[in-house]
PDB file of C-alpha atoms in Angstrom:
ATOM      1  CA  UNK A   1     -14.502  38.034  44.127  1.00 91.00           C
ATOM      2  CA  UNK A   2     -14.265  41.616  42.338  1.00 96.00           C
ATOM      3  CA  UNK A   3     -12.445  42.510  39.329  1.00 96.00           C
ATOM      4  CA  UNK A   4     -12.496  46.054  38.075  1.00 97.00           C
ATOM      5  CA  UNK A   5     -10.635  46.970  35.019  1.00 97.00           C
ATOM      6  CA  UNK A   6      -9.718  50.079  33.682  1.00 97.00           C
ATOM      7  CA  UNK A   7     -13.129  51.763  35.065  1.00 97.00           C
ATOM      8  CA  UNK A   8     -13.618  55.396  34.349  1.00 97.00           C
ATOM      9  CA  UNK A   9     -16.627  57.373  35.248  1.00 96.00           C
ATOM     10  CA  UNK A  10     -18.050  61.108  35.254  1.00 95.00           C
ATOM     11  CA  UNK A  11     -20.750  62.939  36.729  1.00 93.00           C
ATOM     12  CA  UNK A  12     -21.928  65.821  34.323  1.00 90.00           C
ATOM     13  CA  UNK A  13     -19.058  65.280  31.929  1.00 90.00           C
ATOM     14  CA  UNK A  14     -16.714  65.684  34.653  1.00 93.00           C
ATOM     15  CA  UNK A  15     -14.359  62.781  35.301  1.00 94.00           C
ATOM     16  CA  UNK A  16     -14.313  61.257  38.596  1.00 95.00           C
ATOM     17  CA  UNK A  17     -12.490  58.084  38.294  1.00 96.00           C
ATOM     18  CA  UNK A  18      -9.555  57.422  35.556  1.00 95.00           C
ATOM     19  CA  UNK A  19      -8.975  53.760  34.636  1.00 96.00           C
ATOM     20  CA  UNK A  20      -9.337  52.195  38.295  1.00 96.00           C
ATOM     21  CA  UNK A  21      -7.714  48.364  38.313  1.00 97.00           C
ATOM     22  CA  UNK A  22      -8.516  46.572  41.361  1.00 96.00           C
ATOM     23  CA  UNK A  23      -9.007  43.066  42.335  1.00 97.00           C
ATOM     24  CA  UNK A  24     -10.238  41.614  45.634  1.00 97.00           C
ATOM     25  CA  UNK A  25     -10.243  38.145  46.523  1.00 95.00           C
ATOM     26  CA  UNK A  26     -12.190  36.029  49.047  1.00 94.00           C
ATOM     27  CA  UNK A  27     -10.673  36.808  52.515  1.00 95.00           C
ATOM     28  CA  UNK A  28      -9.108  40.068  51.767  1.00 96.00           C
ATOM     29  CA  UNK A  29      -9.565  43.533  53.115  1.00 97.00           C
ATOM     30  CA  UNK A  30      -8.644  46.447  51.238  1.00 97.00           C
ATOM     31  CA  UNK A  31      -8.192  49.914  52.539  1.00 96.00           C
ATOM     32  CA  UNK A  32      -8.285  52.930  50.164  1.00 95.00           C
ATOM     33  CA  UNK A  33      -7.071  56.052  51.483  1.00 93.00           C
ATOM     34  CA  UNK A  34      -7.332  59.645  50.005  1.00 89.00           C
ATOM     35  CA  UNK A  35      -8.185  63.271  50.832  1.00 87.00           C
ATOM     36  CA  UNK A  36     -11.589  64.603  50.432  1.00 85.00           C
ATOM     37  CA  UNK A  37     -12.847  64.554  46.900  1.00 86.00           C
ATOM     38  CA  UNK A  38     -10.228  62.226  45.866  1.00 88.00           C
ATOM     39  CA  UNK A  39     -13.098  59.689  44.067  1.00 91.00           C
ATOM     40  CA  UNK A  40     -13.517  57.576  46.997  1.00 92.00           C
ATOM     41  CA  UNK A  41     -17.136  57.841  47.609  1.00 92.00           C
ATOM     42  CA  UNK A  42     -17.593  57.770  43.951  1.00 94.00           C
ATOM     43  CA  UNK A  43     -16.328  54.397  43.411  1.00 95.00           C
ATOM     44  CA  UNK A  44     -18.640  52.822  45.519  1.00 94.00           C
ATOM     45  CA  UNK A  45     -21.620  54.594  44.035  1.00 94.00           C
ATOM     46  CA  UNK A  46     -20.321  53.420  40.656  1.00 96.00           C
ATOM     47  CA  UNK A  47     -20.177  49.513  41.868  1.00 96.00           C
ATOM     48  CA  UNK A  48     -23.455  49.762  43.299  1.00 93.00           C
ATOM     49  CA  UNK A  49     -24.745  51.603  40.113  1.00 93.00           C
ATOM     50  CA  UNK A  50     -25.890  54.877  41.179  1.00 92.00           C
ATOM     51  CA  UNK A  51     -27.735  56.657  38.010  1.00 91.00           C
ATOM     52  CA  UNK A  52     -26.061  60.106  38.422  1.00 93.00           C
ATOM     53  CA  UNK A  53     -22.634  58.395  37.301  1.00 95.00           C
ATOM     54  CA  UNK A  54     -21.817  57.851  33.705  1.00 95.00           C
ATOM     55  CA  UNK A  55     -19.494  55.040  33.312  1.00 96.00           C
ATOM     56  CA  UNK A  56     -17.300  55.927  30.358  1.00 96.00           C
ATOM     57  CA  UNK A  57     -15.076  53.102  30.270  1.00 96.00           C
ATOM     58  CA  UNK A  58     -13.936  49.668  31.636  1.00 96.00           C
ATOM     59  CA  UNK A  59     -15.518  46.661  33.192  1.00 96.00           C
ATOM     60  CA  UNK A  60     -16.631  45.546  36.787  1.00 96.00           C
ATOM     61  CA  UNK A  61     -16.990  41.530  37.333  1.00 96.00           C
ATOM     62  CA  UNK A  62     -18.444  40.344  40.381  1.00 96.00           C
ATOM     63  CA  UNK A  63     -18.022  36.556  41.485  1.00 92.00           C
ATOM     64  CA  UNK A  64     -19.149  35.751  45.052  1.00 87.00           C
ATOM     65  CA  UNK A  65     -17.634  32.902  46.701  1.00 78.00           C
ATOM     66  CA  UNK A  66     -18.679  29.338  46.711  1.00 70.00           C
ATOM     67  CA  UNK A  67     -17.226  26.284  48.111  1.00 66.00           C
ATOM     68  CA  UNK A  68     -17.113  24.328  44.547  1.00 61.00           C
ATOM     69  CA  UNK A  69     -15.475  26.218  41.678  1.00 66.00           C
ATOM     70  CA  UNK A  70     -18.023  25.338  39.213  1.00 66.00           C
ATOM     71  CA  UNK A  71     -21.010  26.577  41.308  1.00 69.00           C
ATOM     72  CA  UNK A  72     -19.282  30.461  41.349  1.00 77.00           C
ATOM     73  CA  UNK A  73     -21.315  32.721  38.886  1.00 87.00           C
ATOM     74  CA  UNK A  74     -19.779  35.850  37.333  1.00 91.00           C
ATOM     75  CA  UNK A  75     -22.036  39.170  37.310  1.00 92.00           C
ATOM     76  CA  UNK A  76     -20.955  41.990  34.662  1.00 95.00           C
ATOM     77  CA  UNK A  77     -22.104  44.530  37.415  1.00 95.00           C
ATOM     78  CA  UNK A  78     -22.191  47.342  34.867  1.00 95.00           C
ATOM     79  CA  UNK A  79     -25.119  45.597  33.249  1.00 94.00           C
ATOM     80  CA  UNK A  80     -27.448  45.109  36.576  1.00 95.00           C
ATOM     81  CA  UNK A  81     -29.757  47.437  38.093  1.00 94.00           C
ATOM     82  CA  UNK A  82     -28.863  48.468  41.628  1.00 93.00           C
ATOM     83  CA  UNK A  83     -31.299  46.225  43.418  1.00 93.00           C
ATOM     84  CA  UNK A  84     -29.554  43.251  41.391  1.00 94.00           C
ATOM     85  CA  UNK A  85     -26.129  44.077  42.614  1.00 94.00           C
ATOM     86  CA  UNK A  86     -27.247  44.106  46.366  1.00 93.00           C
ATOM     87  CA  UNK A  87     -29.070  40.691  46.110  1.00 92.00           C
ATOM     88  CA  UNK A  88     -25.944  39.192  44.382  1.00 93.00           C
ATOM     89  CA  UNK A  89     -23.867  40.135  47.529  1.00 93.00           C
ATOM     90  CA  UNK A  90     -22.687  43.551  47.411  1.00 95.00           C
ATOM     91  CA  UNK A  91     -23.252  46.068  50.240  1.00 95.00           C
ATOM     92  CA  UNK A  92     -22.237  49.590  50.170  1.00 95.00           C
ATOM     93  CA  UNK A  93     -22.748  51.754  53.354  1.00 92.00           C
ATOM     94  CA  UNK A  94     -24.001  55.352  53.468  1.00 86.00           C
ATOM     95  CA  UNK A  95     -21.560  58.065  54.496  1.00 83.00           C
ATOM     96  CA  UNK A  96     -24.346  60.042  55.922  1.00 84.00           C
ATOM     97  CA  UNK A  97     -26.971  57.256  56.622  1.00 85.00           C
ATOM     98  CA  UNK A  98     -30.619  58.813  56.166  1.00 85.00           C
ATOM     99  CA  UNK A  99     -33.648  59.075  58.410  1.00 85.00           C
ATOM    100  CA  UNK A 100     -36.645  57.010  57.036  1.00 87.00           C
ATOM    101  CA  UNK A 101     -39.876  58.571  57.919  1.00 88.00           C
ATOM    102  CA  UNK A 102     -42.682  56.036  58.680  1.00 90.00           C
ATOM    103  CA  UNK A 103     -40.739  52.738  58.568  1.00 89.00           C
ATOM    104  CA  UNK A 104     -39.081  50.722  61.253  1.00 91.00           C
ATOM    105  CA  UNK A 105     -35.629  49.284  60.844  1.00 92.00           C
ATOM    106  CA  UNK A 106     -37.220  46.100  61.346  1.00 92.00           C
ATOM    107  CA  UNK A 107     -39.672  46.311  58.637  1.00 92.00           C
ATOM    108  CA  UNK A 108     -37.219  47.597  55.920  1.00 92.00           C
ATOM    109  CA  UNK A 109     -34.324  45.006  56.573  1.00 93.00           C
ATOM    110  CA  UNK A 110     -37.026  42.207  56.665  1.00 92.00           C
ATOM    111  CA  UNK A 111     -38.297  43.437  53.493  1.00 92.00           C
ATOM    112  CA  UNK A 112     -34.837  43.580  52.082  1.00 92.00           C
ATOM    113  CA  UNK A 113     -33.906  40.156  53.464  1.00 91.00           C
ATOM    114  CA  UNK A 114     -36.564  38.429  51.833  1.00 90.00           C
ATOM    115  CA  UNK A 115     -35.289  39.787  48.556  1.00 90.00           C
ATOM    116  CA  UNK A 116     -32.202  37.719  49.093  1.00 88.00           C
ATOM    117  CA  UNK A 117     -33.944  34.894  51.045  1.00 86.00           C
ATOM    118  CA  UNK A 118     -37.664  34.439  49.712  1.00 82.00           C
ATOM    119  CA  UNK A 119     -37.831  31.137  52.071  1.00 82.00           C
ATOM    120  CA  UNK A 120     -37.592  33.551  55.141  1.00 79.00           C
ATOM    121  CA  UNK A 121     -40.778  33.373  56.639  1.00 72.00           C
ATOM    122  CA  UNK A 122     -41.171  34.360  60.263  1.00 83.00           C
ATOM    123  CA  UNK A 123     -40.873  37.870  61.208  1.00 84.00           C
ATOM    124  CA  UNK A 124     -40.642  36.952  64.840  1.00 86.00           C
ATOM    125  CA  UNK A 125     -37.247  35.030  64.135  1.00 87.00           C
ATOM    126  CA  UNK A 126     -36.203  37.930  62.133  1.00 90.00           C
ATOM    127  CA  UNK A 127     -36.545  40.190  64.804  1.00 89.00           C
ATOM    128  CA  UNK A 128     -34.824  38.166  67.221  1.00 91.00           C
ATOM    129  CA  UNK A 129     -31.858  37.780  64.849  1.00 92.00           C
ATOM    130  CA  UNK A 130     -31.820  41.698  64.082  1.00 93.00           C
ATOM    131  CA  UNK A 131     -31.915  42.290  67.840  1.00 93.00           C
ATOM    132  CA  UNK A 132     -28.827  40.173  68.401  1.00 94.00           C
ATOM    133  CA  UNK A 133     -27.136  42.090  65.482  1.00 95.00           C
ATOM    134  CA  UNK A 134     -28.005  45.288  67.213  1.00 95.00           C
ATOM    135  CA  UNK A 135     -26.396  44.046  70.515  1.00 94.00           C
ATOM    136  CA  UNK A 136     -23.084  43.189  68.525  1.00 93.00           C
ATOM    137  CA  UNK A 137     -22.855  46.883  67.842  1.00 93.00           C
ATOM    138  CA  UNK A 138     -23.892  47.895  70.886  1.00 93.00           C
ATOM    139  CA  UNK A 139     -27.429  49.516  69.937  1.00 94.00           C
ATOM    140  CA  UNK A 140     -30.360  49.054  72.414  1.00 93.00           C
ATOM    141  CA  UNK A 141     -32.856  46.435  70.972  1.00 91.00           C
ATOM    142  CA  UNK A 142     -35.564  49.009  70.822  1.00 91.00           C
ATOM    143  CA  UNK A 143     -33.629  50.204  67.731  1.00 92.00           C
ATOM    144  CA  UNK A 144     -35.369  47.519  65.788  1.00 91.00           C
ATOM    145  CA  UNK A 145     -39.012  49.258  65.987  1.00 91.00           C
ATOM    146  CA  UNK A 146     -37.827  52.813  65.823  1.00 91.00           C
ATOM    147  CA  UNK A 147     -38.319  54.702  62.600  1.00 90.00           C
ATOM    148  CA  UNK A 148     -34.933  54.095  60.729  1.00 91.00           C
ATOM    149  CA  UNK A 149     -32.181  56.431  62.265  1.00 89.00           C
ATOM    150  CA  UNK A 150     -34.986  58.723  63.572  1.00 88.00           C
ATOM    151  CA  UNK A 151     -33.406  61.015  66.153  1.00 86.00           C
ATOM    152  CA  UNK A 152     -30.046  58.965  65.971  1.00 88.00           C
ATOM    153  CA  UNK A 153     -26.790  60.342  66.523  1.00 88.00           C
ATOM    154  CA  UNK A 154     -24.238  60.038  64.358  1.00 87.00           C
ATOM    155  CA  UNK A 155     -22.475  57.137  65.868  1.00 88.00           C
ATOM    156  CA  UNK A 156     -25.654  55.586  66.243  1.00 91.00           C
ATOM    157  CA  UNK A 157     -26.398  55.581  62.441  1.00 92.00           C
ATOM    158  CA  UNK A 158     -22.925  54.314  61.711  1.00 92.00           C
ATOM    159  CA  UNK A 159     -23.761  51.337  63.882  1.00 92.00           C
ATOM    160  CA  UNK A 160     -27.072  50.976  62.501  1.00 93.00           C
ATOM    161  CA  UNK A 161     -25.044  50.641  59.340  1.00 94.00           C
ATOM    162  CA  UNK A 162     -22.801  47.539  60.696  1.00 94.00           C
ATOM    163  CA  UNK A 163     -26.217  46.021  62.357  1.00 94.00           C
ATOM    164  CA  UNK A 164     -27.722  46.129  58.681  1.00 94.00           C
ATOM    165  CA  UNK A 165     -24.620  44.788  57.381  1.00 94.00           C
ATOM    166  CA  UNK A 166     -24.515  41.839  59.652  1.00 95.00           C
ATOM    167  CA  UNK A 167     -28.397  41.436  59.007  1.00 94.00           C
ATOM    168  CA  UNK A 168     -28.117  41.396  55.293  1.00 94.00           C
ATOM    169  CA  UNK A 169     -24.832  39.101  55.309  1.00 93.00           C
ATOM    170  CA  UNK A 170     -23.506  40.154  52.006  1.00 95.00           C
ATOM    171  CA  UNK A 171     -20.394  38.760  50.300  1.00 94.00           C
ATOM    172  CA  UNK A 172     -18.668  41.876  49.477  1.00 96.00           C
ATOM    173  CA  UNK A 173     -18.841  45.277  51.833  1.00 96.00           C
ATOM    174  CA  UNK A 174     -18.074  48.520  50.558  1.00 96.00           C
ATOM    175  CA  UNK A 175     -17.482  50.739  53.941  1.00 95.00           C
ATOM    176  CA  UNK A 176     -17.658  54.322  52.948  1.00 92.00           C
ATOM    177  CA  UNK A 177     -16.071  56.518  55.738  1.00 89.00           C
ATOM    178  CA  UNK A 178     -17.732  54.556  58.200  1.00 90.00           C
ATOM    179  CA  UNK A 179     -15.108  56.146  60.724  1.00 88.00           C
ATOM    180  CA  UNK A 180     -16.332  59.766  60.238  1.00 85.00           C
ATOM    181  CA  UNK A 181     -17.907  61.604  62.712  1.00 82.00           C
ATOM    182  CA  UNK A 182     -17.512  58.841  65.647  1.00 86.00           C
ATOM    183  CA  UNK A 183     -15.986  58.721  69.249  1.00 87.00           C
ATOM    184  CA  UNK A 184     -13.200  56.405  70.122  1.00 89.00           C
ATOM    185  CA  UNK A 185     -15.796  54.169  71.541  1.00 90.00           C
ATOM    186  CA  UNK A 186     -17.947  53.826  68.561  1.00 89.00           C
ATOM    187  CA  UNK A 187     -14.630  53.602  66.389  1.00 90.00           C
ATOM    188  CA  UNK A 188     -13.608  50.665  68.530  1.00 92.00           C
ATOM    189  CA  UNK A 189     -16.980  48.973  68.294  1.00 91.00           C
ATOM    190  CA  UNK A 190     -17.045  49.196  64.625  1.00 92.00           C
ATOM    191  CA  UNK A 191     -13.544  48.122  64.058  1.00 92.00           C
ATOM    192  CA  UNK A 192     -14.241  45.102  66.448  1.00 93.00           C
ATOM    193  CA  UNK A 193     -17.410  44.141  64.392  1.00 93.00           C
ATOM    194  CA  UNK A 194     -15.605  44.365  60.938  1.00 94.00           C
ATOM    195  CA  UNK A 195     -12.741  42.241  62.046  1.00 94.00           C
ATOM    196  CA  UNK A 196     -15.201  39.859  63.339  1.00 93.00           C
ATOM    197  CA  UNK A 197     -17.084  39.815  59.946  1.00 93.00           C
ATOM    198  CA  UNK A 198     -13.845  39.260  58.132  1.00 94.00           C
ATOM    199  CA  UNK A 199     -12.959  36.077  60.346  1.00 93.00           C
ATOM    200  CA  UNK A 200     -15.201  34.328  57.697  1.00 94.00           C
ATOM    201  CA  UNK A 201     -12.867  33.450  54.583  1.00 92.00           C
ATOM    202  CA  UNK A 202     -15.276  33.667  52.495  1.00 93.00           C
ATOM    203  CA  UNK A 203     -16.392  37.261  52.785  1.00 95.00           C
ATOM    204  CA  UNK A 204     -14.096  40.512  51.404  1.00 96.00           C
ATOM    205  CA  UNK A 205     -14.288  44.230  52.280  1.00 96.00           C
ATOM    206  CA  UNK A 206     -13.186  47.618  50.899  1.00 97.00           C
ATOM    207  CA  UNK A 207     -12.870  50.010  53.425  1.00 95.00           C
ATOM    208  CA  UNK A 208     -12.573  53.776  52.661  1.00 93.00           C
ATOM    209  CA  UNK A 209     -11.267  56.349  54.782  1.00 87.00           C
ATOM    210  CA  UNK A 210      -9.034  59.455  54.617  1.00 80.00           C
ATOM    211  CA  UNK A 211      -7.261  59.017  58.253  1.00 80.00           C
ATOM    212  CA  UNK A 212      -4.969  56.405  59.199  1.00 83.00           C
ATOM    213  CA  UNK A 213      -6.437  55.798  62.507  1.00 86.00           C
ATOM    214  CA  UNK A 214      -9.481  53.421  61.902  1.00 89.00           C
ATOM    215  CA  UNK A 215      -7.401  51.578  59.384  1.00 89.00           C
ATOM    216  CA  UNK A 216      -4.914  50.687  61.796  1.00 89.00           C
ATOM    217  CA  UNK A 217      -7.390  49.153  64.025  1.00 91.00           C
ATOM    218  CA  UNK A 218      -8.391  46.563  61.227  1.00 92.00           C
ATOM    219  CA  UNK A 219      -6.260  43.927  59.641  1.00 90.00           C
ATOM    220  CA  UNK A 220      -5.823  45.158  55.884  1.00 94.00           C
ATOM    221  CA  UNK A 221      -4.343  42.655  53.275  1.00 95.00           C
ATOM    222  CA  UNK A 222      -4.117  45.404  50.821  1.00 96.00           C
ATOM    223  CA  UNK A 223      -3.899  49.515  50.973  1.00 95.00           C
ATOM    224  CA  UNK A 224      -4.449  51.904  48.172  1.00 96.00           C
ATOM    225  CA  UNK A 225      -3.994  55.766  47.732  1.00 94.00           C
ATOM    226  CA  UNK A 226      -6.871  57.149  45.789  1.00 94.00           C
ATOM    227  CA  UNK A 227      -6.021  60.524  44.356  1.00 93.00           C
ATOM    228  CA  UNK A 228      -8.169  62.483  41.817  1.00 92.00           C
ATOM    229  CA  UNK A 229      -9.824  59.637  40.566  1.00 93.00           C
ATOM    230  CA  UNK A 230      -6.744  57.223  40.048  1.00 94.00           C
ATOM    231  CA  UNK A 231      -4.895  54.645  42.155  1.00 95.00           C
ATOM    232  CA  UNK A 232      -1.549  56.238  42.665  1.00 93.00           C
ATOM    233  CA  UNK A 233      -0.038  53.499  45.114  1.00 93.00           C
ATOM    234  CA  UNK A 234      -0.676  50.130  46.110  1.00 95.00           C
ATOM    235  CA  UNK A 235       1.161  48.421  49.137  1.00 94.00           C
ATOM    236  CA  UNK A 236       0.630  46.676  52.388  1.00 93.00           C
ATOM    237  CA  UNK A 237      -0.380  48.226  55.836  1.00 91.00           C
ATOM    238  CA  UNK A 238       2.905  49.854  56.047  1.00 91.00           C
ATOM    239  CA  UNK A 239       1.368  52.128  53.645  1.00 92.00           C
ATOM    240  CA  UNK A 240      -0.925  53.690  56.180  1.00 91.00           C
ATOM    241  CA  UNK A 241       2.063  54.438  58.551  1.00 89.00           C
ATOM    242  CA  UNK A 242       3.410  55.989  55.280  1.00 89.00           C
ATOM    243  CA  UNK A 243       0.507  58.110  54.946  1.00 87.00           C
ATOM    244  CA  UNK A 244       0.650  59.287  58.620  1.00 83.00           C
ATOM    245  CA  UNK A 245       3.913  60.279  58.603  1.00 86.00           C
ATOM    246  CA  UNK A 246       3.897  62.433  55.356  1.00 83.00           C
ATOM    247  CA  UNK A 247       0.366  62.936  54.451  1.00 82.00           C
ATOM    248  CA  UNK A 248      -0.837  62.809  50.689  1.00 85.00           C
ATOM    249  CA  UNK A 249       1.164  65.689  49.544  1.00 82.00           C
ATOM    250  CA  UNK A 250       3.692  63.222  48.157  1.00 84.00           C
ATOM    251  CA  UNK A 251       1.442  61.782  45.819  1.00 81.00           C
ATOM    252  CA  UNK A 252      -0.299  65.038  44.677  1.00 81.00           C
ATOM    253  CA  UNK A 253       0.696  66.851  41.448  1.00 73.00           C
ATOM    254  CA  UNK A 254      -0.048  70.271  43.293  1.00 62.00           C
ATOM    255  CA  UNK A 255      -0.184  70.165  46.955  1.00 64.00           C
ATOM    256  CA  UNK A 256       0.886  73.668  48.299  1.00 53.00           C
ATOM    257  CA  UNK A 257      -2.684  74.434  49.421  1.00 47.00           C
ATOM    258  CA  UNK A 258      -2.732  71.090  51.457  1.00 44.00           C
ATOM    259  CA  UNK A 259      -2.876  71.873  55.148  1.00 40.00           C
TER     260      UNK A 259
END
């Protein structure tokens, strides 16, 4: 579904990604672990096409799942604007979801959904479906008509990210530290939602974190350690336990200041 080959990128001439190679197939859940500032968030933002990042090398191909192989399309992400990447089926969550004044969650997501499904007509049916998704992540149905994230706690904002995900129903999700700043109950709800989403073999996920707690609640097929913009090591779920026991220090060239 996603094939990244030798991807390098920089911000203001400072390298943030260095020859990233990653392949994600339908049904796979990849966890990317790394300390703060490792380049994990930068990878997601480069994939979505944030303008402040300059891609200095490599390629990114995206091919959404289709029942018949001849129906599968291949998109060259690096030649597409951000909105087209999202319309193709890529979803990136915010690490710090913002407030949007003057627009309700329902209005915003109805407009977004119509760009994906132009045949969507009934705003009433959409609202009922959205309220169902809010219930899935344990948010009150009133959140549908509240201004997006207005007055919401950190945990509520992260839950809204997953309600948005369920509503837009993308093919590939990239969740950027969805577990940061939330309590244990919220973490369990988010993990349950992601595991249920991944029951569909046509879906794929990349989950970014810098701790072992949340990834251990999931069922990853692949685990990668990203340090200083490079994937240093890849493996299976056992790699999460290795990080839990030893931290990231063994993978860093200079870690005497790591606490």
